[in-house]
């Protein structure tokens, strides 16, 4: 997400609250939502179905709880944190694809290990 401090725009990962230092790879969703690479890696492995229906912070769509999703299990309170930020499986895959393509980001994935359905 974005916030303003002393006239400066600060971008942070909605999911863990880390401020962007212009180095950490981050990816943007709708309405200024942002996810960092660390969170993406955790999301890829830990996303699971469960709970009530949810609205994805990245694409703003609402899904039933049966769709796999992820939110940070223990985010440290910080001004850049978006409490309750959640990402759907489809966006997790899209983000992985985007980071994979980015030559400046040291991240590769095997889509076969993270199929649309599993
Ligand atoms: Zn993060
Ligand atoms: Zn989504």
Coordinates of N, CA, C and O and ligand atoms in Angstrom, one line a residue:
X1 N 0.8 -1.2 0.0 CA 0.0 0.0 0.0 C 0.9 1.2 0.0 O 2.1 1.2 0.1
X2 N 0.2 2.4 -0.2 CA 1.0 3.6 -0.2 C 0.5 4.5 1.0 O -0.7 4.5 1.3
X3 N 1.4 5.2 1.5 CA 1.1 6.2 2.5 C 2.0 7.4 2.3 O 3.0 7.3 1.7
X4 N 1.6 8.5 2.9 CA 2.4 9.7 2.8 C 3.0 10.1 4.1 O 2.3 10.1 5.1
X5 N 4.3 10.3 4.2 CA 4.9 10.7 5.4 C 5.8 11.9 5.1 O 6.7 11.8 4.2
X6 N 5.6 13.0 5.7 CA 6.3 14.2 5.5 C 6.4 14.6 4.0 O 7.5 15.0 3.5
X7 N 5.3 14.4 3.3 CA 5.3 14.7 1.9 C 5.9 13.7 0.9 O 5.9 13.9 -0.3
X8 N 6.4 12.6 1.5 CA 6.9 11.6 0.6 C 6.0 10.4 0.6 O 5.3 10.0 1.6
X9 N 5.9 9.8 -0.6 CA 5.1 8.6 -0.8 C 5.9 7.4 -0.4 O 7.0 7.3 -0.9
X10 N 5.4 6.6 0.5 CA 6.1 5.4 0.9 C 5.3 4.2 0.5 O 4.1 4.2 0.8
X11 N 5.9 3.3 -0.2 CA 5.3 2.1 -0.6 C 5.7 1.0 0.3 O 6.8 0.8 0.7
X12 N 4.7 0.1 0.6 CA 5.0 -1.0 1.6 C 4.2 -2.2 1.1 O 3.2 -2.1 0.4
X13 N 4.7 -3.3 1.6 CA 4.1 -4.6 1.3 C 2.8 -4.6 2.2 O 2.9 -4.5 3.5
X14 N 1.7 -4.8 1.7 CA 0.4 -4.9 2.4 C 0.5 -6.0 3.4 O -0.2 -6.0 4.5
X15 N 1.2 -7.1 3.1 CA 1.1 -8.4 3.8 C 2.0 -8.4 5.0 O 1.6 -9.0 6.0
X16 N 3.2 -7.8 4.9 CA 4.1 -7.9 6.1 C 4.5 -6.5 6.5 O 5.1 -6.3 7.6
X17 N 4.0 -5.5 5.8 CA 4.3 -4.1 6.3 C 5.6 -3.5 6.0 O 5.9 -2.4 6.3
X18 N 6.5 -4.3 5.3 CA 7.8 -3.8 5.0 C 7.8 -2.7 4.0 O 7.2 -2.7 3.0
X19 N 8.5 -1.6 4.4 CA 8.6 -0.4 3.5 C 9.5 -0.8 2.3 O 10.6 -1.4 2.5
X20 N 9.2 -0.3 1.2 CA 10.0 -0.5 0.0 C 11.2 0.3 0.0 O 11.2 1.6 0.2
X21 N 12.4 -0.3 -0.2 CA 13.7 0.4 -0.1 C 14.2 0.6 -1.5 O 15.4 0.9 -1.7
X22 N 13.4 0.4 -2.5 CA 13.8 0.5 -3.9 C 14.6 -0.7 -4.4 O 15.2 -0.7 -5.5
X23 N 14.8 -1.6 -3.5 CA 15.6 -2.8 -3.9 C 14.8 -4.1 -3.8 O 14.7 -4.9 -4.7
X24 N 14.0 -4.2 -2.7 CA 13.2 -5.4 -2.5 C 12.3 -5.6 -3.7 O 11.5 -4.6 -4.0
X25 N 12.2 -6.7 -4.3 CA 11.3 -6.9 -5.4 C 9.8 -6.9 -4.9 O 9.5 -7.6 -3.9
X26 N 9.0 -6.1 -5.5 CA 7.6 -6.0 -5.0 C 6.7 -6.0 -6.3 O 7.1 -5.6 -7.3
X27 N 5.5 -6.5 -6.1 CA 4.6 -6.5 -7.2 C 3.3 -5.8 -6.8 O 2.9 -5.9 -5.6
X28 N 2.7 -5.1 -7.8 CA 1.5 -4.3 -7.5 C 0.2 -5.0 -7.9 O 0.2 -5.6 -9.0
X29 N -0.8 -4.8 -7.1 CA -2.1 -5.3 -7.5 C -3.0 -4.1 -7.7 O -2.5 -3.0 -8.0
X30 N -4.3 -4.3 -7.6 CA -5.3 -3.2 -7.8 C -5.2 -2.2 -6.6 O -4.9 -2.6 -5.5
X31 N -5.6 -1.0 -6.9 CA -5.7 0.1 -5.9 C -4.5 0.2 -5.0 O -4.6 0.3 -3.8
X32 N -3.3 0.1 -5.6 CA -2.1 0.3 -4.9 C -1.7 -0.8 -3.9 O -0.8 -0.6 -3.1
X33 N -2.3 -1.9 -4.0 CA -1.9 -3.0 -3.1 C -0.6 -3.5 -3.6 O -0.3 -3.5 -4.8
X34 N 0.3 -4.0 -2.7 CA 1.6 -4.4 -3.0 C 2.0 -5.7 -2.2 O 1.6 -5.8 -1.0
X35 N 2.7 -6.6 -2.9 CA 3.3 -7.7 -2.2 C 4.7 -7.8 -2.5 O 5.2 -7.7 -3.6
X36 N 5.5 -8.2 -1.4 CA 7.0 -8.3 -1.6 C 7.3 -9.8 -2.0 O 6.5 -10.7 -1.8
X37 N 8.5 -10.0 -2.5 CA 8.9 -11.3 -2.9 C 8.9 -12.3 -1.8 O 8.5 -13.5 -1.9
X38 N 9.3 -11.9 -0.6 CA 9.4 -12.8 0.6 C 8.0 -13.3 0.9 O 7.8 -14.5 1.1
X39 N 7.0 -12.4 0.9 CA 5.6 -12.8 1.1 C 5.2 -13.8 0.0 O 4.5 -14.8 0.3
X40 N 5.5 -13.5 -1.2 CA 5.1 -14.3 -2.3 C 5.6 -15.8 -2.1 O 4.9 -16.7 -2.2
X41 N 6.9 -15.9 -1.7 CA 7.5 -17.2 -1.5 C 6.7 -18.0 -0.5 O 6.4 -19.2 -0.6
X42 N 6.4 -17.3 0.6 CA 5.6 -18.0 1.7 C 4.3 -18.3 1.2 O 3.8 -19.4 1.5
X43 N 3.6 -17.4 0.5 CA 2.3 -17.7 0.0 C 2.2 -18.9 -0.9 O 1.3 -19.7 -0.9
X44 N 3.3 -19.0 -1.8 CA 3.3 -20.1 -2.7 C 3.2 -21.5 -2.0 O 2.6 -22.4 -2.5
X45 N 3.9 -21.5 -0.9 CA 4.0 -22.8 -0.2 C 3.0 -23.0 0.9 O 2.6 -24.1 1.3
X46 N 2.4 -21.9 1.4 CA 1.5 -22.0 2.6 C 0.1 -21.7 2.2 O -0.8 -21.8 3.1
X47 N -0.2 -21.3 1.0 CA -1.6 -20.9 0.7 C -2.5 -22.2 0.9 O -2.1 -23.3 0.6
X48 N -3.7 -22.0 1.5 CA -4.6 -23.1 1.7 C -6.0 -22.6 1.7 O -6.3 -21.4 2.0
X49 N -6.9 -23.5 1.4 CA -8.3 -23.2 1.5 C -8.7 -23.1 3.0 O -8.0 -23.7 3.9
X50 N -9.9 -22.5 3.3 CA -10.4 -22.6 4.6 C -11.1 -21.3 5.0 O -10.8 -20.2 4.4
X51 N -12.0 -21.4 6.0 CA -12.6 -20.2 6.5 C -13.7 -19.7 5.6 O -14.2 -20.4 4.7
X52 N -14.1 -18.5 5.9 CA -15.3 -17.8 5.2 C -14.8 -17.4 3.8 O -13.6 -17.4 3.5
X53 N -15.8 -16.8 3.0 CA -15.4 -16.2 1.8 C -14.5 -15.0 2.1 O -14.5 -14.4 3.1
X54 N -13.7 -14.7 1.1 CA -12.7 -13.6 1.3 C -12.6 -12.7 0.1 O -13.0 -13.2 -1.0
X55 N -12.2 -11.5 0.3 CA -12.0 -10.6 -0.8 C -10.5 -10.4 -1.0 O -9.8 -10.0 0.0
X56 N -10.0 -10.7 -2.1 CA -8.5 -10.7 -2.4 C -8.1 -9.2 -2.4 O -8.7 -8.4 -3.1
X57 N -7.0 -8.9 -1.7 CA -6.5 -7.6 -1.7 C -5.9 -7.1 -3.0 O -5.9 -6.0 -3.3
X58 N -5.4 -8.1 -3.7 CA -4.7 -7.8 -5.0 C -5.6 -7.6 -6.2 O -5.4 -6.7 -7.0
X59 N -6.6 -8.4 -6.3 CA -7.5 -8.3 -7.5 C -8.9 -7.8 -7.1 O -9.8 -7.6 -8.0
X60 N -9.2 -7.7 -5.8 CA -10.5 -7.2 -5.3 C -11.7 -8.1 -5.6 O -12.8 -7.7 -5.4
X61 N -11.4 -9.3 -6.0 CA -12.5 -10.2 -6.3 C -12.8 -11.0 -5.0 O -11.9 -11.2 -4.2
X62 N -14.1 -11.4 -4.9 CA -14.5 -12.2 -3.7 C -14.6 -13.7 -4.1 O -15.1 -14.0 -5.1
X63 N -14.0 -14.5 -3.2 CA -14.0 -15.9 -3.5 C -14.5 -16.7 -2.3 O -14.4 -16.2 -1.2
X64 N -15.1 -17.9 -2.5 CA -15.5 -18.8 -1.4 C -14.2 -19.2 -0.7 O -13.1 -19.3 -1.3
X65 N -14.4 -19.6 0.6 CA -13.2 -20.0 1.4 C -12.6 -21.3 0.8 O -11.4 -21.6 1.2
X66 N -13.2 -22.0 -0.1 CA -12.6 -23.2 -0.6 C -11.5 -22.9 -1.6 O -10.8 -23.8 -2.0
X67 N -11.4 -21.7 -2.0 CA -10.3 -21.3 -2.9 C -9.1 -21.0 -2.1 O -9.1 -20.4 -1.0
X68 N -7.9 -21.5 -2.5 CA -6.7 -21.4 -1.7 C -6.3 -19.9 -1.7 O -6.4 -19.2 -2.6
X69 N -5.9 -19.5 -0.5 CA -5.5 -18.1 -0.3 C -4.5 -18.0 0.8 O -4.2 -19.0 1.5
X70 N -3.9 -16.9 1.0 CA -2.8 -16.7 2.0 C -2.9 -15.3 2.6 O -3.2 -14.3 1.9
X71 N -2.7 -15.3 3.9 CA -2.4 -14.0 4.5 C -1.3 -14.2 5.5 O -1.0 -15.4 5.9
X72 N -0.5 -13.2 5.8 CA 0.6 -13.4 6.7 C 0.2 -13.8 8.1 O -0.7 -13.3 8.7
X73 N 0.8 -14.9 8.6 CA 0.3 -15.5 9.9 C 0.7 -14.6 11.1 O 0.0 -14.6 12.1
X74 N 1.7 -13.8 11.0 CA 2.1 -13.1 12.2 C 2.8 -11.8 11.8 O 4.0 -11.6 12.0
X75 N 2.1 -10.9 11.1 CA 2.8 -9.7 10.6 C 3.1 -8.7 11.8 O 2.3 -8.7 12.7
X76 N 4.3 -8.1 11.8 CA 4.6 -7.2 12.8 C 3.8 -5.9 12.6 O 3.8 -5.4 11.5
X77 N 3.2 -5.3 13.6 CA 2.5 -4.1 13.5 C 3.4 -3.0 12.9 O 4.5 -2.8 13.4
X78 N 3.0 -2.3 11.9 CA 3.8 -1.2 11.3 C 2.9 -0.4 10.5 O 1.8 -0.8 10.1
X79 N 3.3 0.9 10.3 CA 2.4 1.8 9.5 C 2.1 1.4 8.1 O 1.1 1.7 7.5
X80 N 3.0 0.5 7.6 CA 2.8 0.1 6.2 C 2.0 -1.2 6.0 O 1.7 -1.7 4.9
X81 N 1.5 -1.7 7.2 CA 0.8 -3.0 7.1 C -0.7 -2.7 6.8 O -1.3 -1.8 7.3
X82 N -1.2 -3.6 6.0 CA -2.7 -3.6 5.7 C -3.3 -4.8 6.4 O -3.2 -5.9 5.9
X83 N -3.8 -4.6 7.6 CA -4.2 -5.7 8.4 C -5.4 -6.4 7.7 O -6.3 -5.8 7.2
X84 N -5.3 -7.7 7.6 CA -6.3 -8.5 6.9 C -6.1 -8.6 5.4 O -6.9 -9.1 4.7
X85 N -4.9 -8.2 4.9 CA -4.6 -8.4 3.5 C -4.5 -9.9 3.2 O -4.0 -10.7 3.9
X86 N -5.2 -10.3 2.1 CA -5.2 -11.7 1.7 C -5.1 -11.7 0.2 O -5.5 -10.8 -0.5
X87 N -4.4 -12.8 -0.3 CA -4.2 -12.9 -1.7 C -4.7 -14.3 -2.2 O -4.6 -15.3 -1.5
X88 N -5.3 -14.3 -3.3 CA -5.9 -15.5 -3.9 C -4.9 -16.3 -4.7 O -3.8 -15.7 -5.1
X89 N -5.2 -17.6 -4.9 CA -4.2 -18.5 -5.5 C -3.8 -18.0 -6.9 O -2.7 -18.1 -7.4
X90 N -4.8 -17.5 -7.6 CA -4.6 -17.1 -9.0 C -3.6 -15.9 -9.0 O -2.7 -15.9 -9.9
X91 N -3.7 -15.0 -8.1 CA -2.8 -13.9 -8.0 C -1.4 -14.3 -7.6 O -0.4 -13.8 -8.0
X92 N -1.3 -15.3 -6.7 CA 0.0 -15.8 -6.3 C 0.7 -16.4 -7.5 O 1.9 -16.1 -7.8
X93 N 0.0 -17.1 -8.4 CA 0.6 -17.7 -9.6 C 1.0 -16.6 -10.5 O 2.1 -16.6 -11.2
X94 N 0.1 -15.6 -10.7 CA 0.5 -14.5 -11.6 C 1.7 -13.7 -11.1 O 2.5 -13.3 -11.9
X95 N 1.8 -13.5 -9.8 CA 2.9 -12.8 -9.3 C 4.2 -13.6 -9.5 O 5.3 -13.1 -9.8
X96 N 4.1 -14.9 -9.3 CA 5.3 -15.8 -9.5 C 5.7 -15.7 -10.9 O 6.9 -15.6 -11.2
X97 N 4.8 -15.7 -11.8 CA 5.1 -15.6 -13.2 C 5.8 -14.3 -13.6 O 6.7 -14.3 -14.3
X98 N 5.3 -13.2 -13.0 CA 5.9 -11.9 -13.3 C 7.3 -11.8 -12.7 O 8.2 -11.3 -13.4
X99 N 7.5 -12.3 -11.5 CA 8.8 -12.2 -10.9 C 9.8 -13.1 -11.7 O 11.0 -12.8 -11.9
X100 N 9.3 -14.3 -12.1 CA 10.1 -15.2 -12.9 C 10.6 -14.5 -14.2 O 11.8 -14.7 -14.6
X101 N 9.8 -13.8 -14.8 CA 10.1 -13.1 -16.1 C 11.1 -12.0 -15.9 O 11.8 -11.5 -16.8
X102 N 11.1 -11.4 -14.7 CA 11.9 -10.2 -14.4 C 13.4 -10.6 -14.2 O 13.7 -11.2 -13.2
X103 N 14.2 -10.3 -15.2 CA 15.6 -10.7 -15.1 C 16.4 -10.1 -13.9 O 17.4 -10.6 -13.5
X104 N 15.9 -9.0 -13.4 CA 16.6 -8.4 -12.3 C 16.2 -9.0 -10.9 O 16.8 -8.7 -9.9
X105 N 15.2 -9.9 -11.0 CA 14.8 -10.6 -9.7 C 15.3 -12.0 -9.7 O 15.2 -12.8 -10.7
X106 N 16.0 -12.3 -8.6 CA 16.6 -13.7 -8.5 C 15.5 -14.6 -8.0 O 15.4 -15.0 -6.8
X107 N 14.6 -15.0 -8.9 CA 13.5 -15.9 -8.5 C 13.1 -16.6 -9.7 O 12.8 -16.0 -10.8
X108 N 13.0 -17.9 -9.6 CA 12.5 -18.8 -10.7 C 11.5 -19.8 -10.1 O 11.7 -20.2 -9.0
X109 N 10.5 -20.1 -10.8 CA 9.6 -21.1 -10.3 C 9.2 -22.1 -11.4 O 9.5 -21.9 -12.6
X110 N 8.7 -23.2 -10.9 CA 8.3 -24.3 -11.9 C 6.8 -24.3 -11.7 O 6.2 -24.8 -10.8
X111 N 6.1 -23.8 -12.7 CA 4.6 -23.7 -12.7 C 4.0 -25.1 -12.4 O 2.9 -25.2 -11.8
X112 N 4.7 -26.2 -12.9 CA 4.1 -27.5 -12.7 C 4.0 -27.9 -11.2 O 3.2 -28.7 -10.8
X113 N 4.9 -27.2 -10.4 CA 4.8 -27.5 -9.0 C 3.7 -26.8 -8.3 O 3.4 -27.0 -7.1
X114 N 3.2 -25.8 -9.0 CA 2.1 -24.9 -8.4 C 1.0 -24.8 -9.3 O 0.7 -23.8 -9.9
X115 N 0.3 -25.9 -9.6 CA -0.7 -26.0 -10.6 C -1.9 -25.1 -10.2 O -2.1 -24.8 -9.0
X116 N -2.7 -24.8 -11.2 CA -3.9 -24.0 -10.9 C -4.8 -24.6 -9.9 O -5.3 -24.0 -9.0
X117 N -4.9 -26.0 -10.0 CA -5.7 -26.8 -9.0 C -4.7 -27.8 -8.5 O -3.9 -28.4 -9.2
X118 N -4.9 -28.1 -7.2 CA -4.2 -29.2 -6.7 C -4.9 -29.8 -5.5 O -5.7 -29.1 -4.9
Ligands
LIG1 ZN1 5.8 -8.7 2.4
LIG2 ZN1 -6.8 -12.1 -6.3

